[in-house]
Coordinates of N, CA and C in Angstrom, one line a residue:
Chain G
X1 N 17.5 6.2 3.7 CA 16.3 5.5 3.5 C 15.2 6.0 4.3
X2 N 14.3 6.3 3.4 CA 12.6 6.4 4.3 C 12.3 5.2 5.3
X3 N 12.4 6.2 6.5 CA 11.8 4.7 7.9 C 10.5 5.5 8.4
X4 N 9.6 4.2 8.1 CA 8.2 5.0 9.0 C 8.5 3.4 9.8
X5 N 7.9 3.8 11.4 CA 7.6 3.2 12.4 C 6.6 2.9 13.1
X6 N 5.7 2.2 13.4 CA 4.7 1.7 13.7 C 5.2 1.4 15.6
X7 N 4.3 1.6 16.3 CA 4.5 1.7 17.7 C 4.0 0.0 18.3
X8 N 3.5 -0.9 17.0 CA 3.3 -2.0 18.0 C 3.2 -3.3 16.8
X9 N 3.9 -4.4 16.3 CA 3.5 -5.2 15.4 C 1.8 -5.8 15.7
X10 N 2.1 -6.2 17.1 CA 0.3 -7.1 17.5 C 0.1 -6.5 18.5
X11 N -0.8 -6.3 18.1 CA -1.8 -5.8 19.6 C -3.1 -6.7 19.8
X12 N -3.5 -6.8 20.9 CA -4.9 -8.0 21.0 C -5.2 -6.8 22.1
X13 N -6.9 -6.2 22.2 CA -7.7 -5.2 22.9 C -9.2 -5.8 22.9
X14 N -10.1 -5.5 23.9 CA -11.1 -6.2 24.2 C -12.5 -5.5 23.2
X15 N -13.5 -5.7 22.9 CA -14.4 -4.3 22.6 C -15.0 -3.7 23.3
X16 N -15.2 -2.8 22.8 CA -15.1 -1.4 23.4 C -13.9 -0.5 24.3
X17 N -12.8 -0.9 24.1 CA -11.8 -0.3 24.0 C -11.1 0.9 23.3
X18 N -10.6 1.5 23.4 CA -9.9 2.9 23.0 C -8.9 2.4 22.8
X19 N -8.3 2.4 21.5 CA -7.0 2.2 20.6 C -6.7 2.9 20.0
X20 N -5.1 3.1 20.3 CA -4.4 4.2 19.7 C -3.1 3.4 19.0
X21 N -3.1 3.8 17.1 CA -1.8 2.9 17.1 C -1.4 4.6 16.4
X22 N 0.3 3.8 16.3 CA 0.6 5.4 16.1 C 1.6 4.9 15.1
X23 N 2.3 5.9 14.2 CA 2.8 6.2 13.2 C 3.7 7.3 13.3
X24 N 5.2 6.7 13.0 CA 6.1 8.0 12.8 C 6.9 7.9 11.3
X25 N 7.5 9.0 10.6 CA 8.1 8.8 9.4 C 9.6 10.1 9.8
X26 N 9.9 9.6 9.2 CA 11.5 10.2 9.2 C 12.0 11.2 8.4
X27 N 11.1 11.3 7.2 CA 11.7 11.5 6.1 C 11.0 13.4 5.6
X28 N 10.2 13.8 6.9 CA 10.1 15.1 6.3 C 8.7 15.1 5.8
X29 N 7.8 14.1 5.3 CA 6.8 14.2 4.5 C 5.6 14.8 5.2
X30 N 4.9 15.5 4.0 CA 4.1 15.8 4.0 C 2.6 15.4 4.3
X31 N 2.6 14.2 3.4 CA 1.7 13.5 3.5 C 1.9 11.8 4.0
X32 N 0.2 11.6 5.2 CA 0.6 10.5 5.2 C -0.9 9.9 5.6
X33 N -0.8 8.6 5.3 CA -1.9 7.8 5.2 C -1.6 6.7 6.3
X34 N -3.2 5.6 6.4 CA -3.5 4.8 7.8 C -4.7 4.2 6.6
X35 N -4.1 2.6 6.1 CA -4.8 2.0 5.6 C -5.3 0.1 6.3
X36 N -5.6 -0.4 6.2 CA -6.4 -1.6 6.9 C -6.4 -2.5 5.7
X37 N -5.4 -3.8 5.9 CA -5.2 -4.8 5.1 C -5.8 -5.7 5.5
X38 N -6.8 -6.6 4.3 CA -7.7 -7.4 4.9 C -7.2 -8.8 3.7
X39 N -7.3 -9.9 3.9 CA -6.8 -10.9 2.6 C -8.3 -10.6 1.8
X40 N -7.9 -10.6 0.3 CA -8.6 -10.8 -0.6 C -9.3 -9.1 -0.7
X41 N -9.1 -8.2 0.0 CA -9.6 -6.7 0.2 C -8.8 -5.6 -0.3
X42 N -7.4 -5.9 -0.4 CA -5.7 -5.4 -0.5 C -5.9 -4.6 0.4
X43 N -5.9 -2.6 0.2 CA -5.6 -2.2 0.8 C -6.6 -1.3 0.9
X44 N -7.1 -0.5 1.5 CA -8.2 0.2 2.0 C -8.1 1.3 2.6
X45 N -8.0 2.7 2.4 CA -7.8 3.8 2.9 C -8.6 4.1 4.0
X46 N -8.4 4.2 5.3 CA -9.1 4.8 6.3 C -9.0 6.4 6.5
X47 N -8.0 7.0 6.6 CA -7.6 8.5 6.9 C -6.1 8.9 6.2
X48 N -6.3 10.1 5.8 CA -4.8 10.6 5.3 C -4.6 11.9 5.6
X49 N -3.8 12.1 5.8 CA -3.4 14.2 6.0 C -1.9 14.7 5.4
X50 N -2.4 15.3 4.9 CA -1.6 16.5 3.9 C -0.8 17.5 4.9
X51 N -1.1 17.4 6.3 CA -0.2 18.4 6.5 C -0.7 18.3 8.3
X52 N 0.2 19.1 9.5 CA -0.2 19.0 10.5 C -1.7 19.7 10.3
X53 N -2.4 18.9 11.4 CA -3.8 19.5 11.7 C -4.5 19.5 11.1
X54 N -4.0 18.5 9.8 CA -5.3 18.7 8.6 C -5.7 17.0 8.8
X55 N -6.6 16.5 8.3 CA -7.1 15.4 8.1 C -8.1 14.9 7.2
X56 N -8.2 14.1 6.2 CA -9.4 13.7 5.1 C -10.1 12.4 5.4
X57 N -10.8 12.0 5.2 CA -11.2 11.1 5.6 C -11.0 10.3 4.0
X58 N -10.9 8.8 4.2 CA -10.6 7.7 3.3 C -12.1 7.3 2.6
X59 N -11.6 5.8 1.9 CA -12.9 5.2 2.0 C -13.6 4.7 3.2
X60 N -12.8 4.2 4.0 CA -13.5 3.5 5.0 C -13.5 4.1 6.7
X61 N -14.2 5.2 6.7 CA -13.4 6.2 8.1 C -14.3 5.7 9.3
X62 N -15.6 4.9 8.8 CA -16.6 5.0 10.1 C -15.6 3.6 11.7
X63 N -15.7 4.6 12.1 CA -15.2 3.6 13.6 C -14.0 4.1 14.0
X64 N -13.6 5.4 13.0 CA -11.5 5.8 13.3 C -11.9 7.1 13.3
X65 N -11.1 7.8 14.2 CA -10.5 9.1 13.9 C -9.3 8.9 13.8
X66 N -8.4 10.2 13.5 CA -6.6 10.3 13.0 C -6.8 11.4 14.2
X67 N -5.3 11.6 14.5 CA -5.0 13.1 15.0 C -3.5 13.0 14.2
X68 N -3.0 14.5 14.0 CA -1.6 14.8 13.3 C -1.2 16.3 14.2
X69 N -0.7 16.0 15.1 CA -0.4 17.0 16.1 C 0.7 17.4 15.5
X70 N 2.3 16.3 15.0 CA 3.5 16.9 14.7 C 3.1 16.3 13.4
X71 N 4.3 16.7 12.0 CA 4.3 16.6 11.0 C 5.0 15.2 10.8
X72 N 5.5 14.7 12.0 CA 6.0 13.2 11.6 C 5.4 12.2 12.2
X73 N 4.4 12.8 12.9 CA 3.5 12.0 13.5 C 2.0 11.5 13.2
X74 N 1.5 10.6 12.5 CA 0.2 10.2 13.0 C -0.9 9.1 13.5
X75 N -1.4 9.8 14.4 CA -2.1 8.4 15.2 C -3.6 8.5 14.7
X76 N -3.7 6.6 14.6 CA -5.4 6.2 14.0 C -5.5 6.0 15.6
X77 N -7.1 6.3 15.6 CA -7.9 6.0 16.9 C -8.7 5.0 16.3
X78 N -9.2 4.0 17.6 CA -10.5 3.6 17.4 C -11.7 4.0 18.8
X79 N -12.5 4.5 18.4 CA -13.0 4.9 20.0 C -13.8 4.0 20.6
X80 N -14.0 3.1 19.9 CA -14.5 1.6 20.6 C -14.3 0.5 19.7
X81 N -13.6 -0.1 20.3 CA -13.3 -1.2 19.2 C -13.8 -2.4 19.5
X82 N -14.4 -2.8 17.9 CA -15.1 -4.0 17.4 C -14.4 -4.9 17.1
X83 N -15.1 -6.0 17.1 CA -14.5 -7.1 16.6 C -14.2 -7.5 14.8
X84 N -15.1 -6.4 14.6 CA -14.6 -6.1 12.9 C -13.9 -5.7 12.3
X85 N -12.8 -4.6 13.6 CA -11.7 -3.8 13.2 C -10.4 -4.7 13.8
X86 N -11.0 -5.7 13.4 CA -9.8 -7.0 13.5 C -9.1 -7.0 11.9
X87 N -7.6 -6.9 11.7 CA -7.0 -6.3 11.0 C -5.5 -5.7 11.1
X88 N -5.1 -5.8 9.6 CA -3.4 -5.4 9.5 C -3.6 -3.8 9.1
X89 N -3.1 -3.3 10.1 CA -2.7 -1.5 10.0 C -1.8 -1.1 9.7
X90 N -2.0 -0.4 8.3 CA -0.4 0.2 7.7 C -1.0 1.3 7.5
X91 N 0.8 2.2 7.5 CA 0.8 3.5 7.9 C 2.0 4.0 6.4
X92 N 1.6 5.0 6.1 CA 2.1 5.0 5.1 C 2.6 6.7 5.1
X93 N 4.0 7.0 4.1 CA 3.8 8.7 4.0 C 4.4 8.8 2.5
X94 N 4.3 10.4 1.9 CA 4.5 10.2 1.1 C 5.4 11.8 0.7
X95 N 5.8 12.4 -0.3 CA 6.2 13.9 -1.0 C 5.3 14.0 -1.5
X96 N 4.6 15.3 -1.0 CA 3.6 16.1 -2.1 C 4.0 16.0 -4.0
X97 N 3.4 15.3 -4.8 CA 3.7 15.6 -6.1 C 3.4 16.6 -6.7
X98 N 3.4 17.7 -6.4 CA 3.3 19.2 -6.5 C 4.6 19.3 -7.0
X99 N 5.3 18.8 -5.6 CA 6.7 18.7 -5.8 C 7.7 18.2 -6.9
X100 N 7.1 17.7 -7.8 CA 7.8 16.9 -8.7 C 8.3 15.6 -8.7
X101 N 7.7 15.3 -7.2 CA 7.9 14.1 -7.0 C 6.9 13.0 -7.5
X102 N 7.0 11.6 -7.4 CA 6.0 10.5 -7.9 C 5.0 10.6 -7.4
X103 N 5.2 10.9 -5.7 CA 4.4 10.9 -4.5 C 4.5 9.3 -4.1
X104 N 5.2 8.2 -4.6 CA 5.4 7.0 -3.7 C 4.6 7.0 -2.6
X105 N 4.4 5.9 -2.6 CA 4.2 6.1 -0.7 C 5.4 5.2 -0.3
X106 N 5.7 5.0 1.5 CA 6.6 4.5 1.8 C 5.8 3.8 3.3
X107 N 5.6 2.7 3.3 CA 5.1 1.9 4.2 C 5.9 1.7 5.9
X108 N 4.8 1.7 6.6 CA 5.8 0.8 8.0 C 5.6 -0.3 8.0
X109 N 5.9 -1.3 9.1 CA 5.7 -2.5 9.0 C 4.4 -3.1 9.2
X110 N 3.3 -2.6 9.9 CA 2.3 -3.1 9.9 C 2.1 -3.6 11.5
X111 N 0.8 -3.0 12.3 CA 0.2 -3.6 13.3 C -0.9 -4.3 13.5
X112 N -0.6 -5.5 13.8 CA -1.8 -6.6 13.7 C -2.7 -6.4 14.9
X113 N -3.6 -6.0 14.8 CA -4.8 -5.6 15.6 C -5.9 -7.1 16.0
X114 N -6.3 -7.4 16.8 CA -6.8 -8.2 17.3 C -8.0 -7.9 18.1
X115 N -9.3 -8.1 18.0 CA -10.4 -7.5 19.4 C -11.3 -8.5 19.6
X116 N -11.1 -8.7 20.6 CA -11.8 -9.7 21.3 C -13.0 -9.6 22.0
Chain A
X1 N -15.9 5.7 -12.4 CA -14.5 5.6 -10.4 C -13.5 5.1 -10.8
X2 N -12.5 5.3 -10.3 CA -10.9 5.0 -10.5 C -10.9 3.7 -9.7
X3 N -10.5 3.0 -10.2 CA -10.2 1.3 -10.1 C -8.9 0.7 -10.4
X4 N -8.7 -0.5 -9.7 CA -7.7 -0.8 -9.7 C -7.6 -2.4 -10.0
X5 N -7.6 -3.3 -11.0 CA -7.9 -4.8 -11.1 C -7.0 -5.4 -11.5
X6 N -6.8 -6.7 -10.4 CA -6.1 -7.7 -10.6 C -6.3 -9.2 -11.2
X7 N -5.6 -9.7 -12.0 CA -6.4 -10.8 -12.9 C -6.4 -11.6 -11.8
X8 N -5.6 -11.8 -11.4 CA -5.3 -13.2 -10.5 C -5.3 -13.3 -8.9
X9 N -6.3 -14.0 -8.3 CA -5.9 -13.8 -7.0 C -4.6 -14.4 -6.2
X10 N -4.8 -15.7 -7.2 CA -3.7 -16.3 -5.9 C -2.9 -17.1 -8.0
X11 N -1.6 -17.2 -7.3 CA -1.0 -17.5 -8.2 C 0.0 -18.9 -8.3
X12 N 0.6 -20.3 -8.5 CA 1.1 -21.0 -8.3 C 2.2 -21.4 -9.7
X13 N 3.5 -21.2 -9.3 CA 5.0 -21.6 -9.9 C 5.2 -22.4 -9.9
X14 N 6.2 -23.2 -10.8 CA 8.0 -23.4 -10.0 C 8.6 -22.9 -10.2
X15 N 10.3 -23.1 -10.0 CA 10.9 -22.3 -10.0 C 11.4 -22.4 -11.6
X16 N 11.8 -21.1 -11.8 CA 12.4 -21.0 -13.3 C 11.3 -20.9 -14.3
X17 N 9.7 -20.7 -14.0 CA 8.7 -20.8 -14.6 C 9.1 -18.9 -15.4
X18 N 8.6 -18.7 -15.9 CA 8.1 -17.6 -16.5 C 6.8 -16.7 -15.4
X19 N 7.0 -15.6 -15.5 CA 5.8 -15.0 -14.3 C 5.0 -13.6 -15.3
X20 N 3.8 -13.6 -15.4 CA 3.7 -12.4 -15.6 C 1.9 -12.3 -14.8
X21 N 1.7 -11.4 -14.0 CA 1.1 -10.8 -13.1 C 0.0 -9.3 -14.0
X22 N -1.6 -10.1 -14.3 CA -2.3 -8.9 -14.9 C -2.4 -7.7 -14.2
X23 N -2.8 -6.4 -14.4 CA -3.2 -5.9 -13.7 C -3.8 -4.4 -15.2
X24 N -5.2 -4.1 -14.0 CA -5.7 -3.2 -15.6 C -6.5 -1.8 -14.3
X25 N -6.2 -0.7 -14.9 CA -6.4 0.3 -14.1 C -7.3 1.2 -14.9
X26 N -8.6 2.0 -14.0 CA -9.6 2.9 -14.5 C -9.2 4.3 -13.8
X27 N -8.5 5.1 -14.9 CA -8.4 6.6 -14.3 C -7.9 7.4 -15.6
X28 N -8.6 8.3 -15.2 CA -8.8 9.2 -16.7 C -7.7 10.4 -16.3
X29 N -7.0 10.5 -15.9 CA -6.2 11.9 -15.4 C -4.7 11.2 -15.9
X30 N -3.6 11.8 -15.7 CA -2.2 11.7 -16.0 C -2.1 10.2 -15.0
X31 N -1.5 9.2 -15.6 CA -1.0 8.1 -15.0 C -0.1 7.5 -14.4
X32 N 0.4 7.8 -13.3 CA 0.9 6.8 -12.4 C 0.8 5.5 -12.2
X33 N 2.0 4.1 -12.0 CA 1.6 3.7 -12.1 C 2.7 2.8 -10.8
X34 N 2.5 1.8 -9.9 CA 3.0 0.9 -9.2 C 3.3 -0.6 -9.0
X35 N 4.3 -1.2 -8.6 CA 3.6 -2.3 -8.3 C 4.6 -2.3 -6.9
X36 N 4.0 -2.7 -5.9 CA 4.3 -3.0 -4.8 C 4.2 -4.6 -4.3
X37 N 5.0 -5.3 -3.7 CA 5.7 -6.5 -3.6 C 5.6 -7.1 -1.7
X38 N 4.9 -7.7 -1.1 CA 5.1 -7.7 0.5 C 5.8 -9.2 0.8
X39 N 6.2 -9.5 0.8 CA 7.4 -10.8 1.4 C 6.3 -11.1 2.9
X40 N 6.6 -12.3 2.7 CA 6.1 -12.9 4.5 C 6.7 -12.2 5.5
X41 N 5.5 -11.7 6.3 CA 6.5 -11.2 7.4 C 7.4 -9.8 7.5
X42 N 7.2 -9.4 5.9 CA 7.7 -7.9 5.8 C 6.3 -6.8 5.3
X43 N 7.0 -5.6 5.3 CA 6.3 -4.9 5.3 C 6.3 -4.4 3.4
X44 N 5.1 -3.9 2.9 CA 4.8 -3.4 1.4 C 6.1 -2.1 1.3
X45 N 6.9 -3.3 -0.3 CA 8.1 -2.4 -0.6 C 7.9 -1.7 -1.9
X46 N 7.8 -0.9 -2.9 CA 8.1 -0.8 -3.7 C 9.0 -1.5 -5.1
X47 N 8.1 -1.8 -5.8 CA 9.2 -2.8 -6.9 C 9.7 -2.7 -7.8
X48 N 8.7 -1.2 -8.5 CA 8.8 -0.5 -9.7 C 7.4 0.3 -9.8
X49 N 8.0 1.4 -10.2 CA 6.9 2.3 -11.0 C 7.0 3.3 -12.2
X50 N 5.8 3.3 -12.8 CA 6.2 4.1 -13.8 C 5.6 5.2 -13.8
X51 N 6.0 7.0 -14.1 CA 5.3 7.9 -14.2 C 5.2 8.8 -15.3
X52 N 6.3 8.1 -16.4 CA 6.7 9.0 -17.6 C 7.6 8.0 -18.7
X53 N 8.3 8.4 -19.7 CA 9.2 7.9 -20.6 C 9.0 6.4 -21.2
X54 N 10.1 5.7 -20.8 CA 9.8 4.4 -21.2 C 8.5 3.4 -20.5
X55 N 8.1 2.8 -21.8 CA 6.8 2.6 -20.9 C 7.2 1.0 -20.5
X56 N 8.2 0.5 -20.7 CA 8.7 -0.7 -20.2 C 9.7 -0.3 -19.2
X57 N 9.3 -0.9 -17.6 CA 10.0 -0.3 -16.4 C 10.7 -1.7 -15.9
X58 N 11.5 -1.2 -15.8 CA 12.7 -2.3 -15.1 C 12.6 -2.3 -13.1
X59 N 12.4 -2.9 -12.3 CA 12.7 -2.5 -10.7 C 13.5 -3.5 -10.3
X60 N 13.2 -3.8 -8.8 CA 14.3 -4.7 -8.3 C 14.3 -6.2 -8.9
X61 N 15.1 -6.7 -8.2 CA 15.1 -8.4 -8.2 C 14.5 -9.3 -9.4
X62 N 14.8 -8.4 -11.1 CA 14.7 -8.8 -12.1 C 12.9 -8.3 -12.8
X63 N 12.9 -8.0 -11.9 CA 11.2 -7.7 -12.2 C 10.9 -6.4 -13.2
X64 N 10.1 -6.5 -14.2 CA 9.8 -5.6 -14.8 C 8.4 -5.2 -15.1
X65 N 7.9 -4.4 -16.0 CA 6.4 -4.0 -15.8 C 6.3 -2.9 -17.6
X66 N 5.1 -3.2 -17.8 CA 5.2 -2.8 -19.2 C 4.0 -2.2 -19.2
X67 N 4.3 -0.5 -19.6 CA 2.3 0.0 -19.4 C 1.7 0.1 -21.2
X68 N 0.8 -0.2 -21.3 CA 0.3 -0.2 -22.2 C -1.0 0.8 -22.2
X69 N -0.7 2.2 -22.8 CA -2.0 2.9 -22.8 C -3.0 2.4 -23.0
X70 N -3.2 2.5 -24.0 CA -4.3 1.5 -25.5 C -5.1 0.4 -24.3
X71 N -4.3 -0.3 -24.1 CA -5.2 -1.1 -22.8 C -5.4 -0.8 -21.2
X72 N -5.1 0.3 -20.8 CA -4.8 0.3 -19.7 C -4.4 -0.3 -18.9
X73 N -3.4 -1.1 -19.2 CA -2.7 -1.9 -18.3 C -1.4 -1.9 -17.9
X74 N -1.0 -2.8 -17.2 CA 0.3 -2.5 -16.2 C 0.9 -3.8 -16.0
X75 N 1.4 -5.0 -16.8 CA 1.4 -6.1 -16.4 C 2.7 -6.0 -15.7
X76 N 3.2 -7.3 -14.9 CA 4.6 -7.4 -14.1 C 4.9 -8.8 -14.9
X77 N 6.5 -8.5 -15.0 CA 6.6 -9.6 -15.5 C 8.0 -10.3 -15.1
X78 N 8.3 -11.4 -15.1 CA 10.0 -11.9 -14.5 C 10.1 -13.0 -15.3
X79 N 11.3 -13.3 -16.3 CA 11.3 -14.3 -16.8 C 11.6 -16.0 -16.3
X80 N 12.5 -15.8 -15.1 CA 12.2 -16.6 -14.3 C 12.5 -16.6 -13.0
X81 N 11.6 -17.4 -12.1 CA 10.9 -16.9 -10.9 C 12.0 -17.8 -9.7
X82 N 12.0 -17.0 -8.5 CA 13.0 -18.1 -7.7 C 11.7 -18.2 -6.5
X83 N 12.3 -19.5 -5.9 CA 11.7 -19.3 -4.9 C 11.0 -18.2 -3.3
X84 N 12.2 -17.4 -3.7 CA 12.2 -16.3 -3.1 C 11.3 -14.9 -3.1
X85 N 10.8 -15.3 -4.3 CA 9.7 -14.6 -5.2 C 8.7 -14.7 -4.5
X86 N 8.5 -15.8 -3.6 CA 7.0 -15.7 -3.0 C 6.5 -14.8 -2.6
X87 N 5.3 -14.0 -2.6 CA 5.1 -12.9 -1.7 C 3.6 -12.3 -2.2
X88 N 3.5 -11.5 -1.8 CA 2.1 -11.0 -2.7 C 2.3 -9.7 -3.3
X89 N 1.7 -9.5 -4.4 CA 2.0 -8.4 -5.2 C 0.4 -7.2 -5.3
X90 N 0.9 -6.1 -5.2 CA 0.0 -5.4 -5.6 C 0.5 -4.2 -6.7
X91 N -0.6 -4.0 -7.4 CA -0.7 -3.1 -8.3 C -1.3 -1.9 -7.8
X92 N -1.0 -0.8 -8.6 CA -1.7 0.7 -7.8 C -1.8 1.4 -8.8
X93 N -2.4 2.5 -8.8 CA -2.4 4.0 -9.3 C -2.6 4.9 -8.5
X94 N -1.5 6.0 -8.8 CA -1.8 7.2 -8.0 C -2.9 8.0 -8.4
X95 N -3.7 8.7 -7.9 CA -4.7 9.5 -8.6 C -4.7 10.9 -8.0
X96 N -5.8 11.6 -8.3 CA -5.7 12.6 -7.8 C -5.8 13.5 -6.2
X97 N -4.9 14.0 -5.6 CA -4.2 14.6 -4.1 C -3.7 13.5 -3.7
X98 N -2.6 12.8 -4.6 CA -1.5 12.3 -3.6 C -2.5 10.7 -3.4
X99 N -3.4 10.7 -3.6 CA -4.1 8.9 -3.2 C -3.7 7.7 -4.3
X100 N -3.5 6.7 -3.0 CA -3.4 5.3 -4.3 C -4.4 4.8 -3.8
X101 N -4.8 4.1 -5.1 CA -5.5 3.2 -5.1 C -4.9 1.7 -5.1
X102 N -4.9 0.5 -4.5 CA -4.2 -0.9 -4.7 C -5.6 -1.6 -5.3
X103 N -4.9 -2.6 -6.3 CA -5.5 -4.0 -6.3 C -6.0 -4.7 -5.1
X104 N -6.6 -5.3 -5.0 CA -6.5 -7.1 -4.3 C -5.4 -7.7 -4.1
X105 N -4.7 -7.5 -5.1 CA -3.3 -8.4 -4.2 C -3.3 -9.7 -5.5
X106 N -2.6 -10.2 -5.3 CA -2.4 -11.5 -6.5 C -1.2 -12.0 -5.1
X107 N -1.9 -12.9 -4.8 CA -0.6 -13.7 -3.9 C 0.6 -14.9 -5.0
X108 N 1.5 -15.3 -4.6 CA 2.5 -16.2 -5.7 C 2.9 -16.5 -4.8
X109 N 2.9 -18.1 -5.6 CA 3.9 -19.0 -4.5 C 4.6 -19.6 -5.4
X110 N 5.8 -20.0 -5.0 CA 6.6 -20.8 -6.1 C 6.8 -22.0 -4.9
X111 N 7.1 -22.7 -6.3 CA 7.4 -24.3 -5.7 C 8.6 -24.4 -5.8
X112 N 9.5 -24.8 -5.0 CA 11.0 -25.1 -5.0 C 11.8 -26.3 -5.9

């Protein structure tokens, strides 16, 4: 089974704080995404990368950077965080469908972010 | 622009009701198609998807999903619902480099 891991369920941080949540996957992928669940908004792309060292920016990138140092790894930043970027953080990866695959994605559990 | 619409936001059962869950998608390229399922307290699973052949897709825990070119749509459907079913559902399309797009979400609650 595909396990991606999420480094924190809740987090509560003040604004203007430096937030780092991080993201691992297991399963070898290629690609993986860092989306912001909001009720009534579903799901919302912030950053995704196709490969180490690469990164694209989403719909909604203003306030985040990513880094993808290892290929199982990626971490959302926030480099000051607002009280706007109050919010459920999923982390997601997927197989290139190049590959012949669907490209699914495969979720972690989600970090509830909090800024006070 | 590639879109993703949900009929319903919030949805209300009981149990053994009949369920079917709209969902209508804008993308002009080869079609993908999802519905992802999140349970209280869990994290978004996969429930079924279709990306070829039969266009009536069977996934887990009775649930099925029927694409309809002609309309573009993707509805979910279960003929009857347990309590357990609660959860919120999303609809998706994959589009082009590997991106989904989701719905809004259609939350369901069943009444016991």
């Amino acid at each position: 089974d595909v396990k991606v891991t999420q480094s924190s369920r809740y987090l509560v941080k003040r604004t203007g704080e430096k937030v780092f949540l991080e993201c691992v996957q297991d399963m070898d992928h290629e690609n993986m995404f860092w989306y912001r669940q909001d009720p009534g908004l579903g799901l919302r792309l912030i950053y995704f990368s196709y490969d180490v060292k690469m990164k694209e920016k989403g719909d909604i990138p203003e306030g985040y950077s990513v880094s993808r140092e290892k290929k199982e790894r990626f971490s959302l930043i926030l480099e000051s965080a607002s009280t706007n970027q109050t919010s459920m953080y999923l982390c997601a990866s997927s197989s290139p469908s190049e590959r012949g695959a669907v490209a699914e994605q495969f979720f972690g559990p989600g970090t509830r972010l909090t800024v006070l | 622009a590639q879109s993703v619409s949900q009929h319903n936001h919030h949805v209300i059962l009981s149990e053994a009701a009949s369920l079917e869950l709209g969902c209508n998608y804008s993308y002009g390229g080869t079609v993908n198609l999802f519905w992802y399922v999140q349970y209280p307290g869990q994290h978004l699973q996969l429930l079924l998807k279709y990306f070829s052949g039969d266009p009536l897709v069977k996934g887990i825990k009775g649930f099925e999903a029927e694409f309809i070119k002609s309309k573009f749509s993707f509805n979910l459907r279960k003929p009857s619902v347990q309590w357990s079913d609660t959860a919120e559902y999303f609809c998706a399309v994959l589009i082009r480099d590997d991106k989904i797009i989701f719905g809004k979400g259609t939350r369901l609650h069943i009444l016991p």
